[in-house]
GROMACS .gro file of C-alpha atoms in nm:
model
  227
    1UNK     CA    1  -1.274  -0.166   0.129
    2UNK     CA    2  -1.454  -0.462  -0.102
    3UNK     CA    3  -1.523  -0.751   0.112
    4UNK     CA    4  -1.492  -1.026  -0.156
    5UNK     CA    5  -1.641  -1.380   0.006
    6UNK     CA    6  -1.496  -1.665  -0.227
    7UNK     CA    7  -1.626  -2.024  -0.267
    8UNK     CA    8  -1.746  -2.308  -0.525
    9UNK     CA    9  -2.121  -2.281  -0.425
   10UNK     CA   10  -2.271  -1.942  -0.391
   11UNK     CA   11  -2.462  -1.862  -0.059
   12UNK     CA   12  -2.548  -1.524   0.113
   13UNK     CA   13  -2.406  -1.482   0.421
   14UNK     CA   14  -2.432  -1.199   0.668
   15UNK     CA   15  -2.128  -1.036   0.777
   16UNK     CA   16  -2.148  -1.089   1.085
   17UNK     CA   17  -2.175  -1.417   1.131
   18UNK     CA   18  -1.861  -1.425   0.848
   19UNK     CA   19  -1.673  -1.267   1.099
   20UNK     CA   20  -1.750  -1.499   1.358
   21UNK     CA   21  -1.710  -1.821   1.180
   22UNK     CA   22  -1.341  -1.697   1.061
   23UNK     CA   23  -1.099  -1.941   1.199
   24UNK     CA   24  -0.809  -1.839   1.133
   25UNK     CA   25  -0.622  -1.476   1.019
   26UNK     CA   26  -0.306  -1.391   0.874
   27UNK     CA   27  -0.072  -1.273   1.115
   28UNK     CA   28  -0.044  -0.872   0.861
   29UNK     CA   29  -0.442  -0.908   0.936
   30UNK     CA   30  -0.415  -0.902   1.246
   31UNK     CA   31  -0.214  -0.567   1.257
   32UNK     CA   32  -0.398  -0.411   0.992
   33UNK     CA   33  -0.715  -0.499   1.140
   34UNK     CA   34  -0.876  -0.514   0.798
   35UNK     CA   35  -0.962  -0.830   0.610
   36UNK     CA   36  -1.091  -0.799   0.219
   37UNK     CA   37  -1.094  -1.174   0.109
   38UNK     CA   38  -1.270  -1.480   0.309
   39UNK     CA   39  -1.216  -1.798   0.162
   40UNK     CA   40  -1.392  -2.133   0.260
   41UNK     CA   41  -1.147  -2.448   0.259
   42UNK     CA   42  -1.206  -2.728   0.026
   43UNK     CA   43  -1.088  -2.969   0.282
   44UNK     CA   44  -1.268  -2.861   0.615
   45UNK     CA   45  -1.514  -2.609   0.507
   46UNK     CA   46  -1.333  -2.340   0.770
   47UNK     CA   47  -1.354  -1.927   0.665
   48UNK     CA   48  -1.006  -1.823   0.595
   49UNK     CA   49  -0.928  -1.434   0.554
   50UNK     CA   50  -0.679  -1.290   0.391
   51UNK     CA   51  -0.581  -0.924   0.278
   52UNK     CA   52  -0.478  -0.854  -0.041
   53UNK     CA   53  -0.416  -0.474  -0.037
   54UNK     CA   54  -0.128  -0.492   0.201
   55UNK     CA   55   0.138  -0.716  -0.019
   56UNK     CA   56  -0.035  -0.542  -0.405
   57UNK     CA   57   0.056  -0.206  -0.246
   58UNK     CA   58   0.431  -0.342  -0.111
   59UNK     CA   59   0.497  -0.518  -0.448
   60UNK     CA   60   0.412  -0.227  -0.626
   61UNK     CA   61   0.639  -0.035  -0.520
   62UNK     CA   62   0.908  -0.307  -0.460
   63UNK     CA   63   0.888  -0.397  -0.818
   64UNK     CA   64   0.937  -0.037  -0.965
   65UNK     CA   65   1.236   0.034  -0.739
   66UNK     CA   66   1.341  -0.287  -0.906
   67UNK     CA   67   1.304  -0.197  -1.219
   68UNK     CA   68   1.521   0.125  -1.174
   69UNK     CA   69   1.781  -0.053  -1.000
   70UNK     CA   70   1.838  -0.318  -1.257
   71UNK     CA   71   1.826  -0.067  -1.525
   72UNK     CA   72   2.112   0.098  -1.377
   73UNK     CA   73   2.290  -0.243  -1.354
   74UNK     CA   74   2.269  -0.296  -0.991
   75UNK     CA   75   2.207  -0.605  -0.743
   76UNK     CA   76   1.946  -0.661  -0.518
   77UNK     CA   77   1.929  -0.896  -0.279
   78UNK     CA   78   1.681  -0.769  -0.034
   79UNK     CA   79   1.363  -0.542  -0.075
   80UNK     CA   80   1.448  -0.216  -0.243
   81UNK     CA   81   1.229  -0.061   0.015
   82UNK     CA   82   1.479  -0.224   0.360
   83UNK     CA   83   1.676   0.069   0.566
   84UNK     CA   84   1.467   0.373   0.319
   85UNK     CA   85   1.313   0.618   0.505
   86UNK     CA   86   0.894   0.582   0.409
   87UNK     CA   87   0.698   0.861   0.423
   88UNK     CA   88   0.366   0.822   0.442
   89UNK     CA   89   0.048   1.068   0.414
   90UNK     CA   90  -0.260   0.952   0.592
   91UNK     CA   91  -0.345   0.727   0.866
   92UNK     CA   92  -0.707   0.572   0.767
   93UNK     CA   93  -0.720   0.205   0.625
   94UNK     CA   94  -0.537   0.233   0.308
   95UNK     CA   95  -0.232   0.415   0.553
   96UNK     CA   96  -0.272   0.145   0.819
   97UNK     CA   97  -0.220  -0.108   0.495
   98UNK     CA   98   0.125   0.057   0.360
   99UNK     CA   99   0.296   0.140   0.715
  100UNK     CA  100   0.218  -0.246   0.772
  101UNK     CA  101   0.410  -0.334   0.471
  102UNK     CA  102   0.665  -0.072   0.511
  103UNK     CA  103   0.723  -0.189   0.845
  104UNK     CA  104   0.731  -0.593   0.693
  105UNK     CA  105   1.007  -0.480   0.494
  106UNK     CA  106   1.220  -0.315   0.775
  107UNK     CA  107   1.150   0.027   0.641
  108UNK     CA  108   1.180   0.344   0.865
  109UNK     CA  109   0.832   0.479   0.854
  110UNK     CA  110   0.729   0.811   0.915
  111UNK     CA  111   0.361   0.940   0.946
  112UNK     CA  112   0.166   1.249   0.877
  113UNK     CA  113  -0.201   1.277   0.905
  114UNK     CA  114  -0.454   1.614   0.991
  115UNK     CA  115  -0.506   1.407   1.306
  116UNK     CA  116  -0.190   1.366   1.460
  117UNK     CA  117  -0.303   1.151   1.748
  118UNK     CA  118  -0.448   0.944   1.475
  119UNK     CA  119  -0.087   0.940   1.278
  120UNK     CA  120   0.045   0.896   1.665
  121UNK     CA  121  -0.133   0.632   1.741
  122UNK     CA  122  -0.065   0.428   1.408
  123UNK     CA  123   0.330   0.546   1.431
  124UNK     CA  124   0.386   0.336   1.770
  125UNK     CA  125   0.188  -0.001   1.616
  126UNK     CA  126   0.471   0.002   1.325
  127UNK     CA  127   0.761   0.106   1.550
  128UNK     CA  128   0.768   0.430   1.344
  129UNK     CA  129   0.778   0.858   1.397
  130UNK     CA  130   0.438   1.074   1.376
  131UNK     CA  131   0.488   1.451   1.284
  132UNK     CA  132   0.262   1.712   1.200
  133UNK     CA  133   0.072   1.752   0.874
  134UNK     CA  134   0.210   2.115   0.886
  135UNK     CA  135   0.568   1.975   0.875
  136UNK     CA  136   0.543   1.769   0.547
  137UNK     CA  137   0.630   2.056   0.305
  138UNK     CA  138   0.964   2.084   0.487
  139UNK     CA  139   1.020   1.787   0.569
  140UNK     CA  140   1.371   1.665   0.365
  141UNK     CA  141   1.591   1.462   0.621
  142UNK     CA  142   1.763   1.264   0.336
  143UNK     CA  143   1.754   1.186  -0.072
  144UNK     CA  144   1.618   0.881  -0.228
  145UNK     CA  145   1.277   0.871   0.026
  146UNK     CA  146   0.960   0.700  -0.024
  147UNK     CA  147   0.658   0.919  -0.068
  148UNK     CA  148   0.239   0.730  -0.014
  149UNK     CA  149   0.006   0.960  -0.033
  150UNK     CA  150  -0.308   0.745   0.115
  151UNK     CA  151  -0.517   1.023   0.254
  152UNK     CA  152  -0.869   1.038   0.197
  153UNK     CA  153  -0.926   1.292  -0.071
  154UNK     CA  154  -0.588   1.273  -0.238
  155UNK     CA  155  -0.324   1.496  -0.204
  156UNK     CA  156  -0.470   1.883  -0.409
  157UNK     CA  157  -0.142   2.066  -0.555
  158UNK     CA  158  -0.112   2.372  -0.344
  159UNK     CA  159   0.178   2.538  -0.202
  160UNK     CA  160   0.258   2.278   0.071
  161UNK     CA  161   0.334   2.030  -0.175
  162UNK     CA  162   0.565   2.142  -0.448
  163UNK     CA  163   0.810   2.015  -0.721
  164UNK     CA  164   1.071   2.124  -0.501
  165UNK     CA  165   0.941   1.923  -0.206
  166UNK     CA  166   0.935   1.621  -0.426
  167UNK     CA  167   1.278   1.635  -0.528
  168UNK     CA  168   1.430   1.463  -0.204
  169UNK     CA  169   1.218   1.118  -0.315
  170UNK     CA  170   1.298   0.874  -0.547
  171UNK     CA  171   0.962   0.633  -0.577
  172UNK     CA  172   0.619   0.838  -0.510
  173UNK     CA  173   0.331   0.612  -0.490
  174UNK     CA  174  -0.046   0.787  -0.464
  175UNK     CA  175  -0.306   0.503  -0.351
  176UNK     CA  176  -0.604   0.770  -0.552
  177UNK     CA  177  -0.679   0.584  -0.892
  178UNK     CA  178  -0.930   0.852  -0.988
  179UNK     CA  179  -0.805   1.013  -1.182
  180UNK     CA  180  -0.500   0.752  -1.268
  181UNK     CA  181  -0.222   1.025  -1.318
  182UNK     CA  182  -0.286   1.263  -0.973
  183UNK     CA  183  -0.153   1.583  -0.989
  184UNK     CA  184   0.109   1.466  -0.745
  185UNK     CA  185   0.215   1.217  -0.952
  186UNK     CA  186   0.250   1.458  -1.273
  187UNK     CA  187   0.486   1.719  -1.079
  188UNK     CA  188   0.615   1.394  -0.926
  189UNK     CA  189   0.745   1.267  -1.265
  190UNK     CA  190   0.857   1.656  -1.333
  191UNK     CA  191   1.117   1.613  -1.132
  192UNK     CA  192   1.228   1.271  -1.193
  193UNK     CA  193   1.075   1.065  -0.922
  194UNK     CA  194   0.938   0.686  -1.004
  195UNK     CA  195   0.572   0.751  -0.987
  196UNK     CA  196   0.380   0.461  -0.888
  197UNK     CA  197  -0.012   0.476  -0.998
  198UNK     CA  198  -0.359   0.379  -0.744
  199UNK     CA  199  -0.464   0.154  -1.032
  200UNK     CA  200  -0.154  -0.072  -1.007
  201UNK     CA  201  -0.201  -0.153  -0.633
  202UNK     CA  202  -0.627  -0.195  -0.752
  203UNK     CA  203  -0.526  -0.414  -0.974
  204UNK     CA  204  -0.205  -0.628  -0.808
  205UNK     CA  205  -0.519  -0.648  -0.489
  206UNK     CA  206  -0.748  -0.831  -0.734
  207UNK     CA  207  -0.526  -1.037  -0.904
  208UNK     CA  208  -0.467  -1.208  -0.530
  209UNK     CA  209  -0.789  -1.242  -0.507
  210UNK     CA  210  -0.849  -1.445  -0.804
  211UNK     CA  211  -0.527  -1.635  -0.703
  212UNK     CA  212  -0.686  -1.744  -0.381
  213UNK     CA  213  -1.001  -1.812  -0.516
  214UNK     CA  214  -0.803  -2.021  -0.792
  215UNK     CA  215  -0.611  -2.246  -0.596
  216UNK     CA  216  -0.319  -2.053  -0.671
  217UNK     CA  217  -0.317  -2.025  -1.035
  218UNK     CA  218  -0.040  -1.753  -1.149
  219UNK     CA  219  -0.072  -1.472  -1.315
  220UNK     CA  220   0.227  -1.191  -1.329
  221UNK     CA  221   0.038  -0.851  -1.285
  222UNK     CA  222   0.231  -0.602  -1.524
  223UNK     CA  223   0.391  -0.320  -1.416
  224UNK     CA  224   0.208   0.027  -1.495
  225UNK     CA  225   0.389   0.231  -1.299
  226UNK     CA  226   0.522   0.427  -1.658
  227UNK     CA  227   0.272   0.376  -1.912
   0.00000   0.00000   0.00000
């Protein structure tokens, strides 16, 4: 993860003694445990982190549910993602990020990692279920799931993931942005899922970035899930 240190006048600054000058975190860094924005205050000169990954991942998502759902003339009120089961592959920093926000959006969220004490471990901090990596090709409680892939390598086609598999979830979302359009997102889009692209949460990440560093200035990130 990019540690990005923003401020008017530039000065190098070990990271350690970044860390300990932070004054204050944001209540989703403190369960994530990962920060990748500092920011110095105009008006007292305190370090203020932020991370940026956990809400450009969430909206990501949340905005190409949206998309469907208005398309097929429907009302939303809430977040899309509130009461849907969210299944998620890997439980390293980028999985840690998205259970966060899954859990921030009252979604049930279900874990499967090679380590399962890792997934187990990660589960119980979101209030969520840990199975075995093994499980995941059968795994098909319910229709209209969530699917992040966020393990380390990406998510290979092979027999334990197939078209078939994919066919219980309506939004699959693969955090890999190399290459853009994963072989899980292809056979994802075979079958008629919303397929949600790395490079849109890369992206949606930065553009907070430059928002904090702006003072807020808005920019709308566009949504890439289909081009």
């Amino acid at each position: 993860m990019k540690l990005v240190v923003l401020e008017s006048h530039t000065k190098k600054l070990q990271l350690g003694v970044v860390m300990k000058s932070i004054h204050w975190l944001r209540s989703v860094n403190l369960s994530t445990g990962a920060v990748n924005t500092i920011v110095r205050r105009p008006i007292d000169g305190k370090l203020i982190s932020y991370n940026t990954d956990c809400e450009a991942s969430i909206t990501a998502i949340e905005d190409a549910l949206r998309e469907r759902r208005v398309a097929n003339g429907e009302e939303l009120r809430t977040s899309p993602i509130a009461g849907k089961t969210f299944v998620l592959v890997g439980a390293g920093g980028a999985g840690r990020t998205l259970a966060f926000g899954a859990k921030s959006r009252v979604a049930q969220v279900v874990i499967f990692n090679r380590n399962y004490e890792k997934a187990k471990v990660l589960a119980d901090a979101v209030s969520g279920e840990a199975l075995p990596y093994e499980c995941l090709k059968r795994f098909c409680p319910q229709e209209g799931m969530i699917l992040a892939n966020a393990s380390a390598v990406g998510m290979e086609p092979n027999t334990d993931q197939t078209p078939e598999t994919l066919r219980a979830y309506e939004l699959v979302f693969d955090a890999v942005y190399t290459p853009r359009n994963t072989q899980l997102l292809q056979e994802a889009a075979e079958v008629g899922a919303i397929v949600v692209r790395g490079v849109e949460m890369f992206i949606r990440q930065a553009l907070g970035q430059f928002r904090l560093f702006t003072g807020g200035l808005g920019i709308s990130p566009p949504l890439m899930s289909n081009h």
